[in-house]
Each structure stands twice: as C-alpha cells, then as structure tokens.
CSV table of C-alpha atoms in Angstrom, one decimal:
chain,number,residue,atom,x,y,z
A,16,MET,CA,110.1,88.5,113.3
A,17,GLN,CA,112.3,85.4,113.2
A,18,TYR,CA,114.2,84.2,110.2
A,19,ASN,CA,114.7,80.4,110.0
A,20,PRO,CA,114.2,79.9,113.7
A,21,GLY,CA,116.4,77.0,114.9
A,22,TRP,CA,118.2,76.7,111.6
A,23,ASN,CA,121.5,78.4,110.6
A,24,ASN,CA,121.4,77.7,106.9
A,25,SER,CA,120.2,80.4,104.6
A,26,SER,CA,119.7,78.2,101.6
A,27,VAL,CA,115.9,78.1,102.4
A,28,ASN,CA,113.6,80.9,103.6
A,29,LEU,CA,111.1,80.7,106.5
A,30,LEU,CA,110.0,83.9,108.2
A,31,HIS,CA,107.9,83.7,111.4
A,32,VAL,CA,106.0,86.8,112.4
A,33,ARG,CA,104.4,86.6,115.8
A,34,ALA,CA,101.9,89.2,117.1
A,35,VAL,CA,100.9,89.0,120.8
A,36,GLY,CA,97.7,90.5,122.0
A,37,PRO,CA,96.1,90.8,125.5
A,38,SER,CA,94.9,87.2,125.5
A,39,ASP,CA,95.9,85.7,122.2
A,40,THR,CA,98.7,85.3,119.6
A,41,LEU,CA,98.6,85.5,115.8
A,42,HIS,CA,101.2,83.6,113.8
A,43,TYR,CA,102.2,84.3,110.2
A,44,ILE,CA,104.7,81.8,108.7
A,45,TRP,CA,106.0,82.9,105.3
A,46,SER,CA,108.1,80.6,103.3
A,47,SER,CA,109.5,80.0,99.8
A,48,ILE,CA,110.0,76.3,100.5
A,49,GLY,CA,108.0,74.9,97.6
A,50,ALA,CA,105.6,77.5,96.3
A,51,PRO,CA,105.6,80.9,98.2
A,52,THR,CA,103.2,80.3,101.1
A,53,VAL,CA,101.9,82.0,104.2
A,54,LEU,CA,100.3,80.0,107.1
A,55,LEU,CA,98.0,82.0,109.3
A,56,VAL,CA,97.4,80.5,112.8
A,57,ALA,CA,95.4,82.2,115.5
A,58,THR,CA,95.7,80.9,119.1
A,59,GLU,CA,94.0,81.8,122.4
A,60,SER,CA,97.3,81.8,124.3
A,61,ARG,CA,99.8,84.7,124.8
A,62,THR,CA,102.7,82.2,125.1
A,63,SER,CA,102.0,79.9,122.1
A,64,THR,CA,105.2,79.2,120.1
A,65,LEU,CA,106.2,77.8,116.7
A,66,GLY,CA,107.8,74.4,116.5
A,67,ILE,CA,109.8,73.2,113.4
A,68,ASN,CA,111.6,69.9,112.7
A,69,TRP,CA,113.9,71.1,110.0
A,70,THR,CA,115.2,67.7,109.0
A,71,GLN,CA,111.7,66.5,108.4
A,72,LEU,CA,110.6,69.8,106.8
A,73,LEU,CA,113.3,69.5,104.1
A,74,SER,CA,112.6,65.8,103.5
A,75,PRO,CA,110.3,64.4,100.7
A,76,ALA,CA,107.7,63.7,103.5
A,77,PRO,CA,107.3,66.9,105.5
A,78,ALA,CA,103.9,66.2,107.1
A,79,GLY,CA,104.0,67.1,110.8
A,80,ALA,CA,107.2,69.1,110.6
A,81,ILE,CA,105.6,72.4,111.6
A,82,TRP,CA,103.3,72.8,114.6
A,83,ILE,CA,102.1,75.3,117.3
A,84,ASP,CA,102.7,74.6,121.0
A,85,PRO,CA,100.4,74.0,122.8
A,86,PRO,CA,98.3,72.5,120.1
A,87,SER,CA,95.1,73.0,122.1
A,88,SER,CA,95.6,76.8,121.9
A,89,VAL,CA,95.0,76.8,118.1
A,90,VAL,CA,91.5,78.2,117.3
A,91,TYR,CA,91.9,78.7,113.6
A,92,SER,CA,94.4,78.1,110.8
A,93,THR,CA,94.5,78.6,107.1
A,94,ALA,CA,97.1,79.0,104.3
A,95,VAL,CA,97.5,81.2,101.2
A,96,VAL,CA,99.7,79.8,98.4
A,97,PHE,CA,101.0,81.6,95.4
A,98,THR,CA,101.3,78.7,93.0
A,99,LYS,CA,101.8,79.9,89.4
A,100,VAL,CA,102.2,82.8,87.0
A,101,PHE,CA,100.7,82.5,83.6
A,102,GLU,CA,101.5,84.6,80.5
A,103,TYR,CA,99.1,84.8,77.6
A,104,SER,CA,98.3,87.0,74.7
A,105,GLU,CA,95.2,87.3,72.5
A,106,ALA,CA,95.4,86.5,68.8
A,107,LYS,CA,93.5,88.4,66.2
A,108,THR,CA,90.9,85.7,66.3
A,109,LEU,CA,90.3,86.6,70.0
A,110,GLU,CA,91.8,83.2,71.0
A,111,GLU,CA,94.1,83.2,74.0
A,112,LEU,CA,97.6,82.0,73.4
A,113,PHE,CA,99.2,80.7,76.6
A,114,TYR,CA,103.0,80.4,77.0
A,115,PRO,CA,104.7,77.8,79.2
A,116,THR,CA,103.6,78.4,82.8
A,117,TYR,CA,105.9,79.8,85.5
A,118,ASP,CA,105.5,77.3,88.3
A,119,LEU,CA,106.6,79.1,91.5
A,120,SER,CA,107.5,75.9,93.3
A,121,ASP,CA,110.3,75.5,90.7
A,122,PHE,CA,111.9,78.9,91.3
A,123,SER,CA,115.2,79.6,92.9
A,124,TRP,CA,114.8,82.1,95.8
A,125,ASP,CA,117.4,84.5,97.2
A,126,SER,CA,118.0,84.5,101.0
A,127,ILE,CA,115.7,87.1,102.6
A,128,ASN,CA,118.1,87.6,105.5
A,129,HIS,CA,119.6,90.7,103.8
A,130,THR,CA,116.2,92.2,103.1
A,131,LEU,CA,114.8,91.6,106.6
A,132,ASN,CA,114.1,94.9,108.4
A,133,HIS,CA,113.1,94.5,112.0
A,134,THR,CA,112.2,98.2,112.4
A,135,ALA,CA,110.0,98.5,109.4
A,136,LEU,CA,108.8,94.9,109.8
A,137,THR,CA,109.4,94.1,106.1
A,138,ALA,CA,111.1,91.4,104.1
A,139,GLU,CA,111.4,90.4,100.4
A,140,PHE,CA,111.3,87.0,98.7
A,141,THR,CA,113.0,87.4,95.3
A,142,GLY,CA,113.3,84.5,92.8
A,143,ILE,CA,113.9,83.4,89.3
A,144,PRO,CA,113.1,80.2,87.5
A,145,ALA,CA,115.5,77.4,88.1
A,146,THR,CA,115.5,76.8,84.3
A,147,ASP,CA,114.7,79.7,81.9
A,148,PRO,CA,114.8,78.4,78.3
A,149,SER,CA,113.3,81.6,76.9
A,150,GLY,CA,115.7,83.9,78.8
A,151,SER,CA,112.8,86.0,80.0
A,152,PHE,CA,114.3,86.4,83.5
A,153,SER,CA,117.9,87.1,82.3
A,154,ASN,CA,117.5,90.7,83.5
A,155,GLY,CA,114.4,90.4,85.7
A,156,SER,CA,112.9,88.8,88.8
A,157,LEU,CA,109.7,88.0,90.6
A,158,ALA,CA,109.3,89.0,94.2
A,159,PHE,CA,106.8,88.9,97.1
A,160,GLN,CA,107.4,91.8,99.5
A,161,VAL,CA,106.0,91.2,103.0
A,162,THR,CA,105.0,93.9,105.6
A,163,ALA,CA,103.6,93.3,109.1
A,164,TYR,CA,101.8,96.0,111.1
A,165,GLU,CA,101.8,96.9,114.8
A,166,ALA,CA,98.8,99.2,114.6
A,167,SER,CA,95.9,100.4,112.5
A,168,GLY,CA,96.7,102.9,109.7
A,169,ARG,CA,96.8,103.4,105.9
A,170,ASP,CA,99.7,102.8,103.5
A,171,GLY,CA,101.2,105.9,101.9
A,172,PRO,CA,102.0,104.5,98.4
A,173,LEU,CA,99.1,103.6,96.1
A,174,PRO,CA,96.8,101.7,96.4
A,175,SER,CA,96.9,103.1,100.0
A,176,LEU,CA,95.3,100.0,101.6
A,177,LEU,CA,93.7,100.5,105.0
A,178,HIS,CA,95.1,98.0,107.5
A,179,THR,CA,94.8,96.9,111.2
A,180,ALA,CA,97.2,95.3,113.6
A,181,ASN,CA,95.5,91.9,112.8
A,182,SER,CA,96.7,92.0,109.2
A,183,SER,CA,99.8,91.9,107.0
A,184,LYS,CA,100.5,93.0,103.4
A,185,VAL,CA,102.0,91.1,100.5
A,186,GLU,CA,103.1,92.9,97.3
A,187,PHE,CA,103.6,90.8,94.2
A,188,VAL,CA,106.3,92.4,91.9
A,189,LEU,CA,107.5,91.6,88.4
A,190,ALA,CA,110.5,93.7,87.5
A,191,GLY,CA,112.4,93.5,84.2
A,192,VAL,CA,110.9,90.2,83.0
A,193,ALA,CA,110.8,90.1,79.2
A,194,LEU,CA,107.5,89.4,77.5
A,195,ARG,CA,107.2,86.3,75.3
A,196,GLY,CA,104.5,88.0,73.2
A,197,ASN,CA,103.9,91.4,71.7
A,198,SER,CA,101.1,92.3,74.1
A,199,SER,CA,101.3,89.7,76.8
A,200,ARG,CA,99.4,89.8,80.1
A,201,PHE,CA,100.2,88.1,83.3
A,202,VAL,CA,97.9,86.0,85.6
A,203,LEU,CA,98.7,85.1,89.2
A,204,GLU,CA,97.2,82.0,90.6
A,205,VAL,CA,96.3,82.0,94.3
A,206,ALA,CA,95.2,79.0,96.3
A,207,THR,CA,93.8,78.8,99.8
A,208,VAL,CA,93.6,75.9,102.2
A,209,GLU,CA,90.7,75.7,104.7
A,210,GLU,CA,89.3,73.1,107.2
A,211,ILE,CA,86.1,71.3,106.3
A,212,GLY,CA,83.2,73.5,107.4
A,213,VAL,CA,84.9,76.7,106.3
A,214,VAL,CA,84.0,78.1,102.9
A,215,GLN,CA,85.6,80.8,100.7
A,216,LYS,CA,83.5,83.6,99.3
A,217,LEU,CA,84.5,86.4,96.9
A,218,ARG,CA,83.0,89.8,97.7
A,219,SER,CA,83.1,93.0,95.7
A,220,ALA,CA,82.4,96.4,97.2
A,221,ARG,CA,82.1,99.6,95.2
A,222,SER,CA,82.3,103.1,96.5
A,223,ILE,CA,82.1,106.6,95.0
A,224,ASP,CA,85.0,107.7,97.3
A,225,ASP,CA,88.3,107.2,95.4
A,226,GLU,CA,90.3,109.8,97.4
A,227,TYR,CA,93.0,107.4,98.5
A,228,THR,CA,93.1,105.4,95.2
A,229,PRO,CA,92.1,107.7,92.4
A,230,THR,CA,89.8,106.3,89.6
A,231,ILE,CA,89.5,102.9,91.4
A,232,PHE,CA,86.1,102.4,92.9
A,233,GLU,CA,86.1,98.6,93.6
A,234,MET,CA,87.5,96.6,96.5
A,235,LEU,CA,87.6,92.8,96.3
A,236,SER,CA,87.8,90.4,99.3
A,237,LEU,CA,88.3,86.7,99.5
A,238,VAL,CA,86.8,85.8,102.9
A,239,ALA,CA,86.7,82.5,104.8
A,240,GLU,CA,83.4,82.0,106.5
A,241,SER,CA,82.3,79.4,109.1
A,242,GLN,CA,79.3,77.4,107.9
A,243,ASN,CA,78.1,77.0,111.4
A,244,ASP,CA,77.7,80.7,112.4
A,245,SER,CA,78.6,82.6,109.2
A,246,SER,CA,81.4,84.4,111.1
A,247,THR,CA,84.3,85.7,109.0
A,248,LEU,CA,87.6,84.0,110.0
A,249,SER,CA,90.2,85.4,107.6
A,250,PHE,CA,90.5,87.4,104.5
A,251,LEU,CA,92.6,88.3,101.4
A,252,GLN,CA,91.7,91.9,100.3
A,253,TRP,CA,92.8,94.0,97.3
A,254,LYS,CA,91.9,97.0,95.2
A,255,ALA,CA,91.0,96.3,91.5
A,256,THR,CA,94.3,97.7,90.3
A,257,ALA,CA,98.0,97.1,89.9
A,258,TYR,CA,100.7,99.6,89.1
A,259,GLY,CA,103.6,99.9,86.6
A,260,SER,CA,106.0,101.9,88.7
A,261,GLN,CA,108.0,101.7,91.9
A,262,THR,CA,106.6,105.1,92.9
A,263,PRO,CA,103.0,104.6,91.6
A,264,ARG,CA,100.8,107.4,90.3
A,265,ARG,CA,97.3,107.4,88.9
A,266,GLU,CA,98.6,107.2,85.3
A,267,ASP,CA,100.6,104.1,86.2
A,268,SER,CA,97.5,102.1,86.9
A,269,ILE,CA,97.2,98.6,85.3
A,270,GLN,CA,93.8,97.0,85.1
A,271,CYS,CA,93.3,94.1,87.5
A,272,ARG,CA,90.6,91.5,86.9
A,273,THR,CA,89.5,88.5,89.0
A,274,HIS,CA,88.6,85.2,87.4
A,275,GLY,CA,86.1,83.0,89.3
A,276,LEU,CA,86.8,81.3,92.6
A,277,GLN,CA,86.6,77.5,92.3
A,278,ALA,CA,87.4,74.3,94.0
A,279,ALA,CA,90.9,73.2,93.0
A,280,ASN,CA,91.1,69.6,91.7
A,281,TRP,CA,94.9,69.6,91.8
A,282,THR,CA,97.4,69.0,94.6
A,283,LEU,CA,99.8,71.5,96.1
A,284,PRO,CA,103.6,71.0,95.8
A,285,VAL,CA,104.6,68.2,98.1
A,286,SER,CA,107.5,70.3,99.6
A,287,SER,CA,105.2,73.2,100.5
A,288,ILE,CA,105.0,74.1,104.2
A,289,VAL,CA,101.2,73.5,103.8
A,290,HIS,CA,101.8,69.8,104.0
A,291,ALA,CA,104.3,70.3,106.8
A,292,TYR,CA,101.5,71.9,108.9
A,293,PHE,CA,98.3,70.4,107.7
A,294,GLY,CA,99.7,66.9,107.0
A,295,GLU,CA,98.5,64.5,104.4
A,296,GLY,CA,94.8,65.6,104.8
A,297,VAL,CA,95.2,68.4,102.3
A,298,GLY,CA,92.5,67.8,99.7
A,299,SER,CA,90.4,65.5,102.0
A,300,THR,CA,90.3,66.8,105.5
A,301,TYR,CA,91.1,70.3,104.2
A,302,THR,CA,89.8,71.9,101.0
A,303,ILE,CA,91.7,73.8,98.4
A,304,SER,CA,90.2,76.7,96.5
A,305,ALA,CA,91.9,78.8,93.8
A,306,ILE,CA,91.4,82.1,92.1
A,307,ASN,CA,93.2,83.8,89.1
A,308,ILE,CA,94.0,87.5,89.2
A,309,SER,CA,95.0,89.0,85.8
A,310,PHE,CA,96.9,92.2,85.1
A,311,GLY,CA,96.5,94.2,81.9
A,312,GLY,CA,94.0,96.3,80.1
A,313,GLU,CA,92.7,96.0,76.6
A,314,ASP,CA,96.2,96.5,75.2
A,315,GLY,CA,98.5,95.7,78.1
A,316,LYS,CA,100.9,98.5,77.1
A,317,VAL,CA,101.8,99.7,80.6
A,318,TYR,CA,104.0,96.7,81.4
A,319,GLN,CA,105.4,96.8,77.8
A,320,GLU,CA,106.7,100.3,78.3
A,321,LYS,CA,108.0,100.1,81.9
A,322,HIS,CA,108.6,96.4,82.5
A,323,TYR,CA,107.4,96.7,86.0
A,324,LEU,CA,104.2,95.5,87.7
A,325,SER,CA,103.2,95.6,91.4
A,326,TRP,CA,100.0,94.3,93.0
A,327,SER,CA,99.3,94.7,96.7
A,328,ALA,CA,96.9,92.6,98.9
A,329,LEU,CA,96.1,92.6,102.6
A,330,LEU,CA,95.6,89.4,104.5
A,331,GLY,CA,94.7,88.7,108.1
A,332,PHE,CA,92.2,87.5,110.6
A,333,GLY,CA,88.6,88.5,111.2
A,334,GLN,CA,86.6,91.0,109.1
A,335,PRO,CA,88.5,92.8,106.4
A,336,PRO,CA,88.9,96.6,107.0
A,337,LYS,CA,86.2,98.7,105.5
A,338,ASP,CA,86.8,102.2,104.1
A,339,THR,CA,84.4,104.9,105.2
A,340,PHE,CA,83.8,108.2,103.6
A,341,SER,CA,86.7,110.5,104.4
A,342,PRO,CA,86.1,113.9,106.0
A,343,LEU,CA,87.1,115.6,102.7
A,344,VAL,CA,84.4,113.7,100.7
A,345,ILE,CA,81.8,114.2,103.4
A,346,SER,CA,82.5,118.0,103.3
A,347,ILE,CA,82.2,118.0,99.5
A,348,MET,CA,79.0,116.1,99.6
A,349,ALA,CA,77.6,118.4,102.3
A,350,VAL,CA,78.4,121.5,100.2
A,351,ALA,CA,77.1,119.9,97.0
A,352,LEU,CA,73.8,118.8,98.6
A,353,GLY,CA,73.5,121.5,101.2
A,354,THR,CA,74.0,124.5,98.9
A,355,PRO,CA,70.9,123.8,96.7
A,356,MET,CA,68.8,123.2,99.8
A,357,VAL,CA,69.9,126.5,101.4
A,358,MET,CA,69.2,128.3,98.1
A,359,LEU,CA,65.8,126.7,98.0
A,360,LEU,CA,64.9,127.7,101.5
A,361,VAL,CA,66.2,131.3,101.1
A,362,GLY,CA,64.4,131.7,97.8
A,363,SER,CA,61.1,130.3,99.3
A,364,SER,CA,61.4,132.7,102.3
A,365,VAL,CA,62.0,135.7,100.0
A,366,VAL,CA,59.0,134.8,97.8
A,367,LEU,CA,56.7,134.4,100.9
A,368,PHE,CA,57.9,137.6,102.4
A,369,ALA,CA,57.4,139.5,99.2
A,370,GLN,CA,53.9,138.2,98.9
A,371,ARG,CA,53.0,139.0,102.4
A,372,LYS,CA,54.3,142.6,102.1
A,373,ARG,CA,52.4,143.2,98.8
A,374,TYR,CA,49.0,142.2,100.2
A,375,SER,CA,49.6,144.1,103.5
A,376,GLU,CA,49.1,147.4,101.6
A,377,TYR,CA,45.4,146.8,101.2
A,378,GLU,CA,42.7,147.3,103.9
A,379,PRO,CA,40.5,144.3,104.5
A,380,ILE,CA,37.0,144.7,103.0
A,381,ASN,CA,34.1,144.7,105.5
C-alpha cells in the first residue's frame, strides 16, 4: 500500500494497493480527487508499476496523468465512482421530496495518512461538504473505509462478506449527519466505467442459508461481462442490508434496495482520476453505467434513532465469491430430512416383520 506515491503533499489523497501474483499484478488506485473513485487494473506482469504525473493530475486537464508501465501488460481496467448522495422523504401523498444533493466531488476530504494501517491493510477517506448551508454535517461526516485482503476468508462483523485475495472491501459510512426531514432516507449513486464491448449486469441470488447474515437472504452483484465470450471480468457485490451501529447486530439492520442499472447520460467530474487514466474517451470509447442504492425501511427510523449508517460492498476481479451451504446448515438439513426417512424405514420394517410373524403361526393348507 502506497500513499501519494511520488508526492509529499497530503492535501490530496491517492492510495495505491498492489497485489502481486505468480504471473500477474492487480492494481487498486483509490482516490478522493474529484469524486471518491477506485481504478481496478489487471496486468499479466509481476513487475508492472503505477506512473503518476502529479502536476498534470492536479491540473484542469488531467487526461493521461495516470498510467501503468508497461502499458502492454494491461489486460483489463475499470473504475467504480461514488458520485452523489441523495436525501429524500415521502410526503403523505406518497410523493418523494428530494433535498439538495450532496455531490461528493465537492466534498473536503481529510488526509488518509493518519488512518493508513499497513498491517491490517485498511484506510479511511473521511469528508464533509465544502459548503454546508443546512448545517447537516456540523457534527457528522461521510466516509469510505477501504480494506485489502491477502488471502481468502470471511469478515467477522456483519454482513460477514466472503472474500478472496482478488478482492477488496469498501464500507460507506454516514455518522452523525443530521436529517433534513422527519423520516428521510439516503441514496448512494454508484457509477462504473467500462470499455466498449464490456457490459454491466445486475444479478440477484437468494439462499435459505442466512447463518452469517441473519434474516438476509439476498446477495446482489454488479458484474462486468465481456460480450465476446461472456466471461466475468470484475464485480461489485453486496448483501441487501445496511446497519445502524459500529458494532452491528441483527436488530441494527437497515433495509437496502437497488434501483435499476442504467446507462448514464451525464459526465463524471473532470478532476476525477477516471479522466486521468482513461483520458477524454469517457462517454465515447468508454461507457458509463449508474445504479442507485437506497437505505431505509418503510419508516427509516433506525438512522433517526442512532444517526449511523454503514453499508459494505466487495469489489474485485473475476467471478464474485459464492456462498455455499455451511456445515451447520447441512447438518440441520440432514437431520430435518433424514429423521423422517429413518422413522419411515423403521416403521415399515416393524409392520412387515409383524405381518410375517402373525401369518407364520398357521400351517399351509394342502
């Protein structure tokens, strides 16, 4: 993990996470320059490196300021951008009342240098609006907590996402932000950038096994698929829940809904590192898709009471991890299904034995 490689000023944040495999390298470039963004670049070289022209990156025309050496080693690249947070409430007429949008490209972000943990492989981007007329952020903040992984495993805290070494986690956190309505709900807008020939698809998988995330039976995945061979190139994966506590429990669950994936007809912030890497082709050579993820049940009272919201997602390369039935659930199912079968077999045997014994008392008639 490298913080602002080649730059000694902490007024901006760029975190480079580099994972080296037997014959390849995965690059994650997180930044709060412009809207909070992560670039994902996969290369087929163990020695590929990140190049940054900082003067150009911080200029009004950053195209070409970020690259990977050697360029020929890059086999796939994409970006995930967290663009906006909406706040809305429903009136008695069931109409939605939207308050002024929080544009994350206009936020002021703290230096992540003091949150960077090279042992736990974590960092935290914390920000507040540059201007806050409503005073909603006077005692609150918005954050993106980033975690990298060295091996496969499962997170301890809920929602206990299953991860691999090819993935990283991002946790979106609202803490202490005052609501502008009596029962407001929040929506996070997420955009993706893909090359032409790669399409985004939203998948939903349901399972009866909720051992690791109680009462939550749905897993959602936003996957990038190649139109040529239908192979999955990257993913963003999350459980259909958020939580209203720093130490989440089942009762802290906040309903999480996904609102249709669609092609975005707007442009990303010019200062975003997306333009620095992909250049001016964003929107023509590269396509932008967007999805809205909302947090709050029918009444949205969990955030009202605790003023805390956290939502976790996994992102990475290749197929998203798939949960299988745990040994505990398999054992329960075996007992639940096996016991009636054993009882049926034993009962049938007893009946047959009793019938055979009763008729054996009579001599056959000649």
